Tab-separated table of C-alpha atoms in Angstrom:
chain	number	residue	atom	x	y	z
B	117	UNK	CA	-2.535	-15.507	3.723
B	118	UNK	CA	-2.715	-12.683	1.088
B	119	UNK	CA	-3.338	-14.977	-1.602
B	120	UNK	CA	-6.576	-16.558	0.974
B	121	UNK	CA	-7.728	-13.108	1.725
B	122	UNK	CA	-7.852	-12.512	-2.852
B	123	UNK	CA	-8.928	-16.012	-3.536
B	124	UNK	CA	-12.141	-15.294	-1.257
B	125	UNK	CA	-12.709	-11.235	-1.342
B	126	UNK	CA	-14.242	-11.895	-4.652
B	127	UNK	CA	-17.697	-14.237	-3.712
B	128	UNK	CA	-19.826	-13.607	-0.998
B	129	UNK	CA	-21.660	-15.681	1.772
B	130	UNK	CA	-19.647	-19.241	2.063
B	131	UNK	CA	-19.005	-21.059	4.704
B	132	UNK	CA	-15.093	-21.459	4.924
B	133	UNK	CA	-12.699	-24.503	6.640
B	134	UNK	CA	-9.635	-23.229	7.641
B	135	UNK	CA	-7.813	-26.734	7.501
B	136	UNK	CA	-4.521	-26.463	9.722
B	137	UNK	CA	-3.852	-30.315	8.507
B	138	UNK	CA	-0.991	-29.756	6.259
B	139	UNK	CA	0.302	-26.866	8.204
B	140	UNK	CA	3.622	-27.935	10.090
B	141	UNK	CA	3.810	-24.599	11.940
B	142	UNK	CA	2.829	-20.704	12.410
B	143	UNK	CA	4.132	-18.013	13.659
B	144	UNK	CA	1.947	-17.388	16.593
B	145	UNK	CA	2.294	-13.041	16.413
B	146	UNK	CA	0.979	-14.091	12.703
B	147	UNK	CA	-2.870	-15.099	13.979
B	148	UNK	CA	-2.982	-10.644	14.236
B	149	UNK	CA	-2.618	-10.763	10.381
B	150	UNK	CA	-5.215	-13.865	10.173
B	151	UNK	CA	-7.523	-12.165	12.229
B	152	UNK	CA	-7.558	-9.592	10.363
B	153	UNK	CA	-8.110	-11.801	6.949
B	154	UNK	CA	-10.985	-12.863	8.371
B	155	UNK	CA	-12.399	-10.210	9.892
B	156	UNK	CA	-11.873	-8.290	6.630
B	157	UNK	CA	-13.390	-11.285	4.757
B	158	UNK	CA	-16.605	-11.314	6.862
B	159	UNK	CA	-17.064	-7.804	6.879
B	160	UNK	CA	-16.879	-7.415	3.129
B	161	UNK	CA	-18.145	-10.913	1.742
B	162	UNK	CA	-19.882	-12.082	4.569
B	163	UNK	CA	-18.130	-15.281	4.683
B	164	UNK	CA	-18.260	-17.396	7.898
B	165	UNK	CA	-15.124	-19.353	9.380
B	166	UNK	CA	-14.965	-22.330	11.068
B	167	UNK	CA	-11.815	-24.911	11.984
B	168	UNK	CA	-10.951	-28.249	13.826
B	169	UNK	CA	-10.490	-26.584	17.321
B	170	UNK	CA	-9.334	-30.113	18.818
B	171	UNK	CA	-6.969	-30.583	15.726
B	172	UNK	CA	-5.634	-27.034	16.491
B	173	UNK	CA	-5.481	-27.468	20.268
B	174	UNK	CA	-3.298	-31.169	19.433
B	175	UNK	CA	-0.823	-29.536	17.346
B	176	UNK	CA	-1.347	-25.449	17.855
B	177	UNK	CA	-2.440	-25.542	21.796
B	178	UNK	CA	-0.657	-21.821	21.655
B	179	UNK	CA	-3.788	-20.373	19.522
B	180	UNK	CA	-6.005	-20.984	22.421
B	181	UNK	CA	-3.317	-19.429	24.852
B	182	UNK	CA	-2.991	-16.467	22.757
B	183	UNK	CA	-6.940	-16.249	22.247
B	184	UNK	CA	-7.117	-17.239	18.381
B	185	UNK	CA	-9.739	-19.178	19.137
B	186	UNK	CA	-11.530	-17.399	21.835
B	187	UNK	CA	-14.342	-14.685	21.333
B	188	UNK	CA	-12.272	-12.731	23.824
B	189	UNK	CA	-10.430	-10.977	21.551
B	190	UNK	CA	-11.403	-7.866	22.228
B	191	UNK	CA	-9.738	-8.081	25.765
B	192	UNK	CA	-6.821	-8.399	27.251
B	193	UNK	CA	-5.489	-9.909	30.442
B	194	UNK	CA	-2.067	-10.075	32.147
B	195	UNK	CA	0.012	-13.344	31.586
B	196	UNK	CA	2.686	-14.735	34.545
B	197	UNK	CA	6.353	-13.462	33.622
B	198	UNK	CA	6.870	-17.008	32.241
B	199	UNK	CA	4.247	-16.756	29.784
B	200	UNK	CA	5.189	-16.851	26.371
B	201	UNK	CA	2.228	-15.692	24.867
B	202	UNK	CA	1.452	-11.832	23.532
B	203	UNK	CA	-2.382	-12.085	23.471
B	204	UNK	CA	-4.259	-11.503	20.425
B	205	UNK	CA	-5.947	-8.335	21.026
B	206	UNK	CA	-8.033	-5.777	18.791
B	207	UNK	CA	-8.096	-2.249	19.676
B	208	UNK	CA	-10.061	0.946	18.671
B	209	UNK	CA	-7.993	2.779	16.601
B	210	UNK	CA	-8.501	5.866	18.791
B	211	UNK	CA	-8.543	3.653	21.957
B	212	UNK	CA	-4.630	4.818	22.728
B	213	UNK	CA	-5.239	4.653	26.295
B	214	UNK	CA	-5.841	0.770	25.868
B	215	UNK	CA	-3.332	0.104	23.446
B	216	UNK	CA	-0.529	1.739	25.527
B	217	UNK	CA	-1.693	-0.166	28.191
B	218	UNK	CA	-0.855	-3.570	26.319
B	219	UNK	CA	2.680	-2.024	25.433
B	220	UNK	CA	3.203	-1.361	28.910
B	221	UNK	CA	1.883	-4.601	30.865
B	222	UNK	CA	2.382	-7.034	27.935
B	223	UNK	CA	4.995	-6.737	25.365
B	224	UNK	CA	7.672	-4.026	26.863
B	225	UNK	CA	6.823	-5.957	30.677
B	226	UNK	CA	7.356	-9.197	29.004
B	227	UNK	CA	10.219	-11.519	30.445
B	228	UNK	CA	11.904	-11.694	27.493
B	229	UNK	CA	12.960	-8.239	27.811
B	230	UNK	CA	14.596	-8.989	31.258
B	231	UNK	CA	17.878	-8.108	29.491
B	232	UNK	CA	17.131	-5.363	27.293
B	233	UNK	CA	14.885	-3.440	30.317
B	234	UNK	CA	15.654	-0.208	28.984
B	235	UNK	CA	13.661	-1.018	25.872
B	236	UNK	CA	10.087	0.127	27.157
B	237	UNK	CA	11.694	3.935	27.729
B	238	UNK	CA	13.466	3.358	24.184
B	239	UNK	CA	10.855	2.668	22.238
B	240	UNK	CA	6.900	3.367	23.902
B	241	UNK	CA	6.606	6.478	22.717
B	242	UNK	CA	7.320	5.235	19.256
B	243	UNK	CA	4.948	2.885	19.118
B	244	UNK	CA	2.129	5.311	20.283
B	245	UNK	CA	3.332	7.149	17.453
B	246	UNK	CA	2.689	4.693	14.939
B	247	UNK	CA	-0.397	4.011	16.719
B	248	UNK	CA	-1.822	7.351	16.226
B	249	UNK	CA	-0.767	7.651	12.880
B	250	UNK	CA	-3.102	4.897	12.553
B	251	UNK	CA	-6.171	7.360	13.555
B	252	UNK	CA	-4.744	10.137	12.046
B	253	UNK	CA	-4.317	8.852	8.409
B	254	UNK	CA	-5.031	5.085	7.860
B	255	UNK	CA	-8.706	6.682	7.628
B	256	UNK	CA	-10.851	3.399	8.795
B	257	UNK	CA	-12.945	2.793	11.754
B	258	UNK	CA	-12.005	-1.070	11.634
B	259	UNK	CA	-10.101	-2.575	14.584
B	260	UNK	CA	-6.184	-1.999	14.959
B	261	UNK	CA	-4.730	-6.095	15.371
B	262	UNK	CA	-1.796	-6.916	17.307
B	263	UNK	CA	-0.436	-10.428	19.167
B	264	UNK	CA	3.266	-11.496	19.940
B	265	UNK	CA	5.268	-14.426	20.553
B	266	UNK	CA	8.342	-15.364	22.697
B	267	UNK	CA	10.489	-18.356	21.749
B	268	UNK	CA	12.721	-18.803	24.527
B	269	UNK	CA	14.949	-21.369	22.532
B	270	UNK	CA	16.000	-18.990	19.323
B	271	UNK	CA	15.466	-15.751	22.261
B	272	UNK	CA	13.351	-14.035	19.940
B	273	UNK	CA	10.172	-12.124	20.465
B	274	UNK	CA	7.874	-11.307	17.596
B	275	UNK	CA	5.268	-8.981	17.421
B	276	UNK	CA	2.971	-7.929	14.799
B	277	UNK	CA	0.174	-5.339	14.255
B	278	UNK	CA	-1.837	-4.634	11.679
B	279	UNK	CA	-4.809	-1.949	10.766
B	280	UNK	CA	-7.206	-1.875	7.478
B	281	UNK	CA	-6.819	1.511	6.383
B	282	UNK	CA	-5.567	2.956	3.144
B	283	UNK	CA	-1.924	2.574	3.523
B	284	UNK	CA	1.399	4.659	3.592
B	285	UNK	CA	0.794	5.497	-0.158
B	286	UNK	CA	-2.734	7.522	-0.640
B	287	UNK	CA	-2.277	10.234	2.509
B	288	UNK	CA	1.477	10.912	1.809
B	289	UNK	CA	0.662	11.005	-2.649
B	290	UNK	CA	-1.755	13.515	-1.202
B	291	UNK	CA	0.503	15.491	1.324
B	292	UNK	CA	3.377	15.678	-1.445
B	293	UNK	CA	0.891	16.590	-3.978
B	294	UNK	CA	1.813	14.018	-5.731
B	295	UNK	CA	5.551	14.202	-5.924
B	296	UNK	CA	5.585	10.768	-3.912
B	297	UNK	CA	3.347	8.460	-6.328
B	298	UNK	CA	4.776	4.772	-5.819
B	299	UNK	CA	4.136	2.616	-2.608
B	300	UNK	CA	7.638	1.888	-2.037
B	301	UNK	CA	8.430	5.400	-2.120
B	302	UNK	CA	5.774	5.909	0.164
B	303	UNK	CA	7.320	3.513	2.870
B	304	UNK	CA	11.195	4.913	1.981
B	305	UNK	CA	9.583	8.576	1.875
B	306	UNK	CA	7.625	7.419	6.050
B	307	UNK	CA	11.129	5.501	7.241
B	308	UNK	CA	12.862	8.498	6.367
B	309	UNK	CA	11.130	10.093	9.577
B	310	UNK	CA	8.849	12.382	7.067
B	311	UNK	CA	5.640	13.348	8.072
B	312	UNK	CA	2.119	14.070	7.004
B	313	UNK	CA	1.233	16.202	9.896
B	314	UNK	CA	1.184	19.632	9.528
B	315	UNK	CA	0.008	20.853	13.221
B	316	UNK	CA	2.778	19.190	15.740
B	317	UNK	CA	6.106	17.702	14.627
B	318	UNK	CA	5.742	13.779	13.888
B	319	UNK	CA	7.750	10.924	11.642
B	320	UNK	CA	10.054	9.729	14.100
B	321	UNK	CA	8.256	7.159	15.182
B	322	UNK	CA	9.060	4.215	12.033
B	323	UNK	CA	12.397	6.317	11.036
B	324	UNK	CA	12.930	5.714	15.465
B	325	UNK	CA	12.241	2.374	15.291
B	326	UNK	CA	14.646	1.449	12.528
B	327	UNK	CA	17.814	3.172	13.869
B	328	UNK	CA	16.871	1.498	16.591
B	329	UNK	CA	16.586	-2.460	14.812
B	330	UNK	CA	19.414	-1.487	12.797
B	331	UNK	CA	21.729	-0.480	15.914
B	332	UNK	CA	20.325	-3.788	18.122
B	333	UNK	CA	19.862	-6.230	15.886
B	334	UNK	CA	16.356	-6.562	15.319
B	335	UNK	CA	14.777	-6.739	12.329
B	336	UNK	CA	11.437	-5.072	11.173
B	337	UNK	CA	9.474	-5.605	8.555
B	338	UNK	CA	6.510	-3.210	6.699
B	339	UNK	CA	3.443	-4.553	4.564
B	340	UNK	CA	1.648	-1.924	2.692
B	341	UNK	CA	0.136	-1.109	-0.844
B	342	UNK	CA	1.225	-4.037	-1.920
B	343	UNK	CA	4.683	-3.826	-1.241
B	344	UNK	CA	7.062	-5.240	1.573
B	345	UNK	CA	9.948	-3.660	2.888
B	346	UNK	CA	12.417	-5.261	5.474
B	347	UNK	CA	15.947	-5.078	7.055
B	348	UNK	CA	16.184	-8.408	7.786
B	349	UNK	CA	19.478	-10.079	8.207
B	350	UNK	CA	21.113	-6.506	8.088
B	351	UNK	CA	20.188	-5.945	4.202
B	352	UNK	CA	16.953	-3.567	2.926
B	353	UNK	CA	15.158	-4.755	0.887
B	354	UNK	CA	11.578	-3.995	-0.726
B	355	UNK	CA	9.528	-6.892	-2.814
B	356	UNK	CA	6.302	-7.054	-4.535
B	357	UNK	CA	3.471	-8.798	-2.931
B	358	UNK	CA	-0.350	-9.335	-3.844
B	359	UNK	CA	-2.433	-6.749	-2.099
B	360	UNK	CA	-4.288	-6.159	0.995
B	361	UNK	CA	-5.727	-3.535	2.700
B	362	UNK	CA	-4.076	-1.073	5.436
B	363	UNK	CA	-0.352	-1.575	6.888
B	364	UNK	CA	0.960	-4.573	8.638
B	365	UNK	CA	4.324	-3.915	10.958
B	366	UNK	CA	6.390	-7.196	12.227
B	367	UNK	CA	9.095	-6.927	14.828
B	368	UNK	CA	11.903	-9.717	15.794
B	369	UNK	CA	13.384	-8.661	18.912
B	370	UNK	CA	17.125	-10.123	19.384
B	371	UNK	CA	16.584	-10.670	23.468
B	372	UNK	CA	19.929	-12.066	23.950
């Protein structure tokens, strides 16, 4: 999807097919990231998008569910507990009132947590955090993305949000005054539970997050700058990737 988002961020004005023909499957948290793409794409280029809704409803019937393909996705609605779907939602990045109240109602109240229940009071307040940051220091007005997926067979349950902002690298190269001047310093200097902010303690929300993973079982991954970083399979790891703008966080939650 990164090497879409540079193939197109260089033209303006087409009209684009997103052909799902040859794709065998998707990640359905991973439409927060393609959303974003596009949105990003449009905004910049002006390009328009347009796919084979019946094609995607044969084979990907979970992209309406989620609201992929809906102009809805600026709204959010409550799922029965058997639901599998995290909605595809795009928030304000200073609306935390309505992003906690997605954390609360649709991915912590999610069924997949039924065995992990303490994981809302473990956790919520670290996401807000990260959340936040996003206002505080991703420095863009665009919309924060987010959308999850349970799959009850492998008891996993994925999430993913992204924002369009600057990154970890240019507010904490700034903070350090310089001293931290390499993206995947940034992210090591950020999961470290550093912190930028200067008038109330902060950082704990990534570094919290990662003990966390690390303790349960659960990996996390970070996109930023160009750079990914990841514990997956209990190794770290960092990795050079094409660019794209802002900071994209995926979580696999172990929900055995």
């Amino acid at each position: 999807m990164i090497d879409f988002y540079q193939q197109f961020k260089g033209v303006n004005n087409n009209k684009v097919f997103l052909d799902f023909s040859q794709i065998k499957f998707l990640d359905a948290n991973m439409t927060a990231f393609l959303d974003a793409v596009i949105y990003r794409l449009n905004c910049d280029c002006g390009h328009e998008f347009y796919v084979d809704a019946q094609d995607i409803d044969t084979r990907f019937e979970i992209f309406r569910r989620n609201g992929f393909l809906s102009n809805d996705s600026g709204q959010y609605t409550s799922f029965g507990s058997m639901e599998s779907s995290i909605k595809l939602t795009r928030f304000s990045p200073v609306d935390d009132e309505a992003y906690y109240v997605y954390l609360d109602s649709q991915l912590f109240d999610h069924t997949a947590f039924r065995n992990i229940p303490k994981i809302k009071k473990d956790l919520i307040n670290q996401f807000l955090e990260v959340f936040s940051n996003i206002h505080l220091h991703a420095q863009t007005k665009d919309p924060v993305f987010a959308c999850g997926q349970y799959y009850p067979s492998k008891n996993l349950l994925k999430f993913t949000l992204v924002d369009l902002g600057v990154g970890f690298l240019e507010p904490i190269s700034n903070f350090t005054k310089n001293k931290v001047n390499e993206p995947e310093k940034a992210i090591l200097w950020a999961l470290d539970g550093n912190t930028t902010k200067t008038d109330h303690p902060g950082g704990l929300g990534l570094s919290s997050i990662k003990t966390y993973c690390e303790k349960n079982g659960h990996s996390f991954q970070i996109i930023t700058d160009g750079y990914c970083w990841g514990n997956k399979l209990g190794s770290l790891s960092l990795r050079k990737l094409s660019h794209f703008p802002g900071t994209t966080i995926t979580l696999e939650f172990n929900c055995k």
